[in-house]
Coordinates of C-alpha atoms in Angstrom, one line a residue:
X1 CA 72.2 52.0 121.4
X2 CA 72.6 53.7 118.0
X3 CA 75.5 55.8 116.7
X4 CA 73.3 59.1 117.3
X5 CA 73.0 58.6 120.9
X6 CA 76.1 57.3 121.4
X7 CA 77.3 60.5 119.7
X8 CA 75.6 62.0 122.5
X9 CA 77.0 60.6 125.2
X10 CA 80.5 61.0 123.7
X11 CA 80.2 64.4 123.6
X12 CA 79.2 64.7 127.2
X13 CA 81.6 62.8 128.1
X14 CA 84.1 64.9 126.3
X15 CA 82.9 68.5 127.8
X16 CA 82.5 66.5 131.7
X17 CA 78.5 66.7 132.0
X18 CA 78.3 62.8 131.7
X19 CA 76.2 61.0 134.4
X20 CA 78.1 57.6 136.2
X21 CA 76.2 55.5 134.4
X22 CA 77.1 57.1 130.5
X23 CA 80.7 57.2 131.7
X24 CA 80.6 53.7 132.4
X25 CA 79.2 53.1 129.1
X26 CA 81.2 55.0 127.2
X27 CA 84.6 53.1 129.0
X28 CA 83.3 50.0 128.9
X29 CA 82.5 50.3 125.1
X30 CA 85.7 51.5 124.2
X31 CA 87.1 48.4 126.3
X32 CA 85.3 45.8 124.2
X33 CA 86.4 47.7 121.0
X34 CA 90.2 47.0 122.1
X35 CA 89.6 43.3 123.4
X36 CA 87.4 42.4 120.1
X37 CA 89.7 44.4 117.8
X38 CA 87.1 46.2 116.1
X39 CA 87.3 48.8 113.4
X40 CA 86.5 52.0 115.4
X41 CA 85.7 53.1 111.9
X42 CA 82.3 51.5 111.9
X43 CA 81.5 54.7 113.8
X44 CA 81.4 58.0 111.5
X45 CA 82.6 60.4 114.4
X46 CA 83.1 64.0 113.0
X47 CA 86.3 65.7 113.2
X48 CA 85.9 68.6 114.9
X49 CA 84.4 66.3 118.1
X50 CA 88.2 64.6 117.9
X51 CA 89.6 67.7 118.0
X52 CA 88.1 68.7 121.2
X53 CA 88.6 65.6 122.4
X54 CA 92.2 66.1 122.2
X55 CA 91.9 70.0 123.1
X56 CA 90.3 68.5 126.8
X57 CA 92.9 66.0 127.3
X58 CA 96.1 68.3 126.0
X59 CA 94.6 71.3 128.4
X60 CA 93.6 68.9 131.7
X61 CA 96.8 68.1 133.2
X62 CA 95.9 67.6 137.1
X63 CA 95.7 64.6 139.3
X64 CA 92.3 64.5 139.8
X65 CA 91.2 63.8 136.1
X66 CA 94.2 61.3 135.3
X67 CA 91.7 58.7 134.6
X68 CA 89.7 60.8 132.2
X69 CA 93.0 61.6 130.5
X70 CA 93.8 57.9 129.7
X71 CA 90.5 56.6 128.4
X72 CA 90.1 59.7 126.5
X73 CA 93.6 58.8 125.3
X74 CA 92.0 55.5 124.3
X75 CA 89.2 57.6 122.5
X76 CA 91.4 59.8 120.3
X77 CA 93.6 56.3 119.6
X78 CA 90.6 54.2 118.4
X79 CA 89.0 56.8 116.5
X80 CA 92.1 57.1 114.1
X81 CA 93.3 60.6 115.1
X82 CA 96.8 61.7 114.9
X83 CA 97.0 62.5 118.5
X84 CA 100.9 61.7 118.3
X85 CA 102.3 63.6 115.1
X86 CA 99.7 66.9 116.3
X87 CA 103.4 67.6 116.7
X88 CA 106.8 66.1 116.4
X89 CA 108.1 67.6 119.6
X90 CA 104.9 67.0 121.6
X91 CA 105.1 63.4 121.6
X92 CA 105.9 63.2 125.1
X93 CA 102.2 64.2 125.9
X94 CA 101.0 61.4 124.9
X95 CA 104.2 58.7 125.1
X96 CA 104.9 59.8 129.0
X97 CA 108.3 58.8 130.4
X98 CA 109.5 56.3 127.4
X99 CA 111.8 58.6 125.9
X100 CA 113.5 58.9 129.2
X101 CA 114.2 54.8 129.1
X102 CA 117.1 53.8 127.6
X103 CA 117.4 53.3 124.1
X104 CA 118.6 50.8 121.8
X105 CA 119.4 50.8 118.2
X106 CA 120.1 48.1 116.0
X107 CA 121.6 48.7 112.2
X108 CA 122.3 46.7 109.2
X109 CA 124.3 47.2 106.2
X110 CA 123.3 46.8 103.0
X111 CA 122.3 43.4 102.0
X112 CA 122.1 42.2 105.4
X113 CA 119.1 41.1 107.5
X114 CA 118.7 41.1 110.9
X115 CA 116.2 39.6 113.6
X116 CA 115.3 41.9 116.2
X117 CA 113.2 40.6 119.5
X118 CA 111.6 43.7 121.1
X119 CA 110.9 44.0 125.1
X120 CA 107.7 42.9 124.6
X121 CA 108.4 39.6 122.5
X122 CA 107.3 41.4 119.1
X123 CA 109.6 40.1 116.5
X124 CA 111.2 42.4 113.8
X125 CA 112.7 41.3 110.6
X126 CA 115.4 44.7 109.7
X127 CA 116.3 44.7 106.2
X128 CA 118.9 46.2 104.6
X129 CA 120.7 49.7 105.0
X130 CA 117.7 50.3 107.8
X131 CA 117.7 50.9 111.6
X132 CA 115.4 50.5 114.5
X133 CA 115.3 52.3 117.7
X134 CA 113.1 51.0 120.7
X135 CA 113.3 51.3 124.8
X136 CA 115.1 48.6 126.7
X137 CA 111.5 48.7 128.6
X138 CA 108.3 50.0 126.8
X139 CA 106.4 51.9 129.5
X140 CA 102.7 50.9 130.7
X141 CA 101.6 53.1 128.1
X142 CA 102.4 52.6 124.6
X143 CA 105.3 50.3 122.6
X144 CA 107.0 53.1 120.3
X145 CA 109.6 52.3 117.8
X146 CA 111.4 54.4 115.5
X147 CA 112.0 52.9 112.2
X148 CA 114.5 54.2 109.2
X149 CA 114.6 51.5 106.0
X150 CA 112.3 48.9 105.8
X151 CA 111.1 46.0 108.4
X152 CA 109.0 43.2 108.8
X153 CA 106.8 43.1 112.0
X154 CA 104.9 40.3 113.9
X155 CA 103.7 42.4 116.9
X156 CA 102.2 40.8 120.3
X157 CA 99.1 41.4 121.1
X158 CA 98.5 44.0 123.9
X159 CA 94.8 45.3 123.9
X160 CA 96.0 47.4 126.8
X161 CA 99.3 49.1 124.8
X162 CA 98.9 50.3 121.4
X163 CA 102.5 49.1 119.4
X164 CA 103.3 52.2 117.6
X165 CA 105.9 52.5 114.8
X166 CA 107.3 55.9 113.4
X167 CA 108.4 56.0 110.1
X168 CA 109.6 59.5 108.2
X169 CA 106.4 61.7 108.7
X170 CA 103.5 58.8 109.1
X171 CA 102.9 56.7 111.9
X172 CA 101.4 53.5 112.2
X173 CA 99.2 52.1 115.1
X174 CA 98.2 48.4 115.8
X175 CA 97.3 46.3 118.6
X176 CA 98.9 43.4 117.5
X177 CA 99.2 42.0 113.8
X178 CA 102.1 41.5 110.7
X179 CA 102.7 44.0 108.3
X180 CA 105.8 45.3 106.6
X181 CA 106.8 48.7 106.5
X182 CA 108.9 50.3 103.4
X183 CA 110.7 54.3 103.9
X184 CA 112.0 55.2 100.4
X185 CA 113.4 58.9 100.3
X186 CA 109.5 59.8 98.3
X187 CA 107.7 57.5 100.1
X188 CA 106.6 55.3 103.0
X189 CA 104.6 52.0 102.3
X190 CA 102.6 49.7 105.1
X191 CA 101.4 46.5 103.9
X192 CA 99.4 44.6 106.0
X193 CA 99.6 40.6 106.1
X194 CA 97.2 40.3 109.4
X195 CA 95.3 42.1 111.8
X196 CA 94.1 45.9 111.3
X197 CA 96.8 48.6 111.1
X198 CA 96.4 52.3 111.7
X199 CA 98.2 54.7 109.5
X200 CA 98.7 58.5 109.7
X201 CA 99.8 61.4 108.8
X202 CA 99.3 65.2 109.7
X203 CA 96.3 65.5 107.6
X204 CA 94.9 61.8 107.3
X205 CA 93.8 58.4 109.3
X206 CA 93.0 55.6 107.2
X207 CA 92.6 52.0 108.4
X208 CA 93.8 49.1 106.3
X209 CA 93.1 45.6 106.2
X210 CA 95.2 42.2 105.1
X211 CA 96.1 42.3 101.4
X212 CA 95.8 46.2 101.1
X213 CA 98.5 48.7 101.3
X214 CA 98.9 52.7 102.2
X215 CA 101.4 54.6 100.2
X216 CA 102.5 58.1 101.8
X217 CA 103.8 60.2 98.8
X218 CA 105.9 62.9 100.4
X219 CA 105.1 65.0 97.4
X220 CA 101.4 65.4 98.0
X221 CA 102.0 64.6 101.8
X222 CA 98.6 62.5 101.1
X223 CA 98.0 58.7 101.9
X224 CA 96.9 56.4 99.0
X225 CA 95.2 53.2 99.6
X226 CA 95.2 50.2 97.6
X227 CA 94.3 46.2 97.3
X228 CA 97.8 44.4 97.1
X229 CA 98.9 40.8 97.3
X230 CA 100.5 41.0 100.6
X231 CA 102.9 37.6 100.4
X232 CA 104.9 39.5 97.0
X233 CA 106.2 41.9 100.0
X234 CA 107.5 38.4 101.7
X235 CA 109.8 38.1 98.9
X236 CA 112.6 40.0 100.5
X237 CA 112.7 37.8 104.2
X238 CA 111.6 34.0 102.7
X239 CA 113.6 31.6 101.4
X240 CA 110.6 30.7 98.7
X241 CA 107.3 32.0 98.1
X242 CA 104.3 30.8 96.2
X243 CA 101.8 33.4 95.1
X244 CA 98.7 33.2 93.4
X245 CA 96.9 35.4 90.7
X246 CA 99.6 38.0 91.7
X247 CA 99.7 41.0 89.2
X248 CA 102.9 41.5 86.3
X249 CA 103.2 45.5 87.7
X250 CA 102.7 44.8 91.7
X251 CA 105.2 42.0 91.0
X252 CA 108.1 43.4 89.1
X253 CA 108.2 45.8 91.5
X254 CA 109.2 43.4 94.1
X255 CA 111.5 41.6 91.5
X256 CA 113.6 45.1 90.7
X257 CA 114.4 45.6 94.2
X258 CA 115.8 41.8 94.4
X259 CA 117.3 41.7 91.7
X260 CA 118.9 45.2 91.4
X261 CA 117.8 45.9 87.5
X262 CA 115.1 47.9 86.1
X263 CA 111.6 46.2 84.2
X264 CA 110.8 48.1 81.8
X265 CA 106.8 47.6 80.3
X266 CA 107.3 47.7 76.8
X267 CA 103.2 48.6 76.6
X268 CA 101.3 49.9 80.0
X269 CA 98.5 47.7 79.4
X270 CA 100.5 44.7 80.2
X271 CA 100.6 46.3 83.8
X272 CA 97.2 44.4 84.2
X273 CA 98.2 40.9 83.0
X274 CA 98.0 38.6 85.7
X275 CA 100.7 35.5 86.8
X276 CA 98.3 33.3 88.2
X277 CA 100.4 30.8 90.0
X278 CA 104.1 31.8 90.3
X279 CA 107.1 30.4 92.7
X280 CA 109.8 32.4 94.0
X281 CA 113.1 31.2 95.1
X282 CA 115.3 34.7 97.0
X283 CA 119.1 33.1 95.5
X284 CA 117.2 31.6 92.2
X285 CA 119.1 33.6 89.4
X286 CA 117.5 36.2 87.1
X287 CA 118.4 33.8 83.9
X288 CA 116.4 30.8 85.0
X289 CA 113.6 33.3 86.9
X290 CA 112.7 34.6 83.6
X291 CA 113.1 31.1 81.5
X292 CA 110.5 29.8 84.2
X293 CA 108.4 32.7 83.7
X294 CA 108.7 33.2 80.1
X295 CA 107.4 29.0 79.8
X296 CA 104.1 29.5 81.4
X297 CA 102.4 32.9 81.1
X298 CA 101.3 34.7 78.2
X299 CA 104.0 38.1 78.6
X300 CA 107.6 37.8 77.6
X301 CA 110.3 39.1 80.2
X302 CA 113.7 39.7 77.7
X303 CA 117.1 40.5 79.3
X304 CA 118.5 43.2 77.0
X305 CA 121.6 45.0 78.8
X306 CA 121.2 46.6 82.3
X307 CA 117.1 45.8 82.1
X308 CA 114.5 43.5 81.8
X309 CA 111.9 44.2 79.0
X310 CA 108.4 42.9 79.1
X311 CA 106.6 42.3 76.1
X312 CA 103.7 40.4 74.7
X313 CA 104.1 36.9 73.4

């Protein structure tokens, strides 16, 4: 079947003209898509067919078409839309009776990390000065969390219930995968270690793979995509981490938050010098980090007062 037909079918599906035998198609494709964890983005639907996709299933309420309503649920989930932050307060549309459940929230204080087991066996790393809130039961919809700070998460798989995790004004959407999630007061960063992850905002969807990272810049209120070495974000929950061909900028990012002290580039275009093998120990201290460093590569990092300066040898 190619995408044009399909296209058809989708859109009679959407407006109710579909025969048995199209809605059967159209179900059972969307099934395999979930099972095989495909990238519904192989599929260049146009935006204005999402939209009434999600106009049919917010205006249908009755009995009769509750099966409709869920796989067309399914649809506007798969295809990347923001069916969920349409509206901050309209979440219940698509979340049902979760935020009825009982809630729980866990906290940590600064410097402290915390291992959180979710309902569903999903396993959630809490980092400092962060919270998470989550149902003492996810419903048989959707697994929603609420997250403030930054956490590591190895989610379950469930083909059948979308693990959702809200996070300042994106949200992000998997089936089951690792990723770690970052809330600064400017910004919100996913970073994606396996599996395909879902991020969005009011005005954008974009899909991201392992080794790439989304940055929402509150600013601009846009998403920003980008190719990352997805171990560096490790570096905060692991005792020891070994990374390879890992850049000098992606990585003293990393090292300012551990370490509590500014790097300062002393020239931008050693942003672009590369460490090609480097291991990190989390209690190692900043003296010997930077001897080790300063041995082997072809930048200098100097301490000079309250930062770290990084020159060329």
């Amino acid at each position: 079947m190619t995408e044009q037909s399909f296209k058809i079918i989708l859109k009679k599906y959407e407006e109710g003209t579909a025969t048995q035998k199209e809605i059967e198609r159209v179900e059972s494709f969307f099934d395999e898509m979930q099972k095989g964890g495909k990238n519904p983005a192989d599929f260049k639907y146009n935006l204005s067919l999402k939209n009434k996709i999600y106009k049919r299933i917010e205006k249908n309420k009755k009995p009769k078409i509750i099966w409709r309503w869920a796989i067309a649920a399914s649809i506007v989930f798969l295809l990347g839309f923001n069916f969920y932050s349409v509206s901050n307060n309209k979440g219940i549309l698509f979340f049902g009776n979760q935020n009825k459940t009982a809630q729980v929230l866990k906290v940590t204080h600064l410097n402290e990390q915390v291992k959180v087991y979710l309902p569903d066996g999903s396993l959630v790393v809490l980092n400092g000065d962060s919270s998470i809130e989550y149902p003492k039961n996810f419903n048989d919809t959707i697994r929603l969390v609420k997250l403030k700070g930054e956490a590591f998460f190895d989610v379950t798989k469930n083909p059948k219930k979308p693990f959702v995790i809200e996070s300042g004004k994106i949200t992000t959407k998997v089936l089951g995968t690792s990723f770690n999630i970052r809330e600064t007061k400017n910004t919100t960063e996913v970073v994606v270690n396996t599996g395909l992850v879902n991020v969005t905002s009011k005005q954008e969807s974009v899909f991201i793979k392992p080794n790439q990272k989304v940055i929402y810049k509150k600013k601009t209120n846009k998403l920003y995509k980008k190719e990352v070495n997805a171990e560096v974000t490790n570096l905060w929950r692991k005792e020891e981490v070994v990374l390879e061909k890992i850049k000098i900028e992606e990585l003293v990012v990393e090292l300012q938050k551990l370490y509590k002290i500014p790097f300062v580039f002393k020239t931008d275009n050693l942003k672009e010098e590369y460490f090609y093998s480097l291991k990190l120990s989390k209690n190692e201290t900043l003296d010997n980090l930077l001897e080790r460093i300063n041995f082997i590569n072809e930048v200098k990092l100097i301490k000079n007062n309250n930062m770290v300066e990084i020159v060329k040898k």
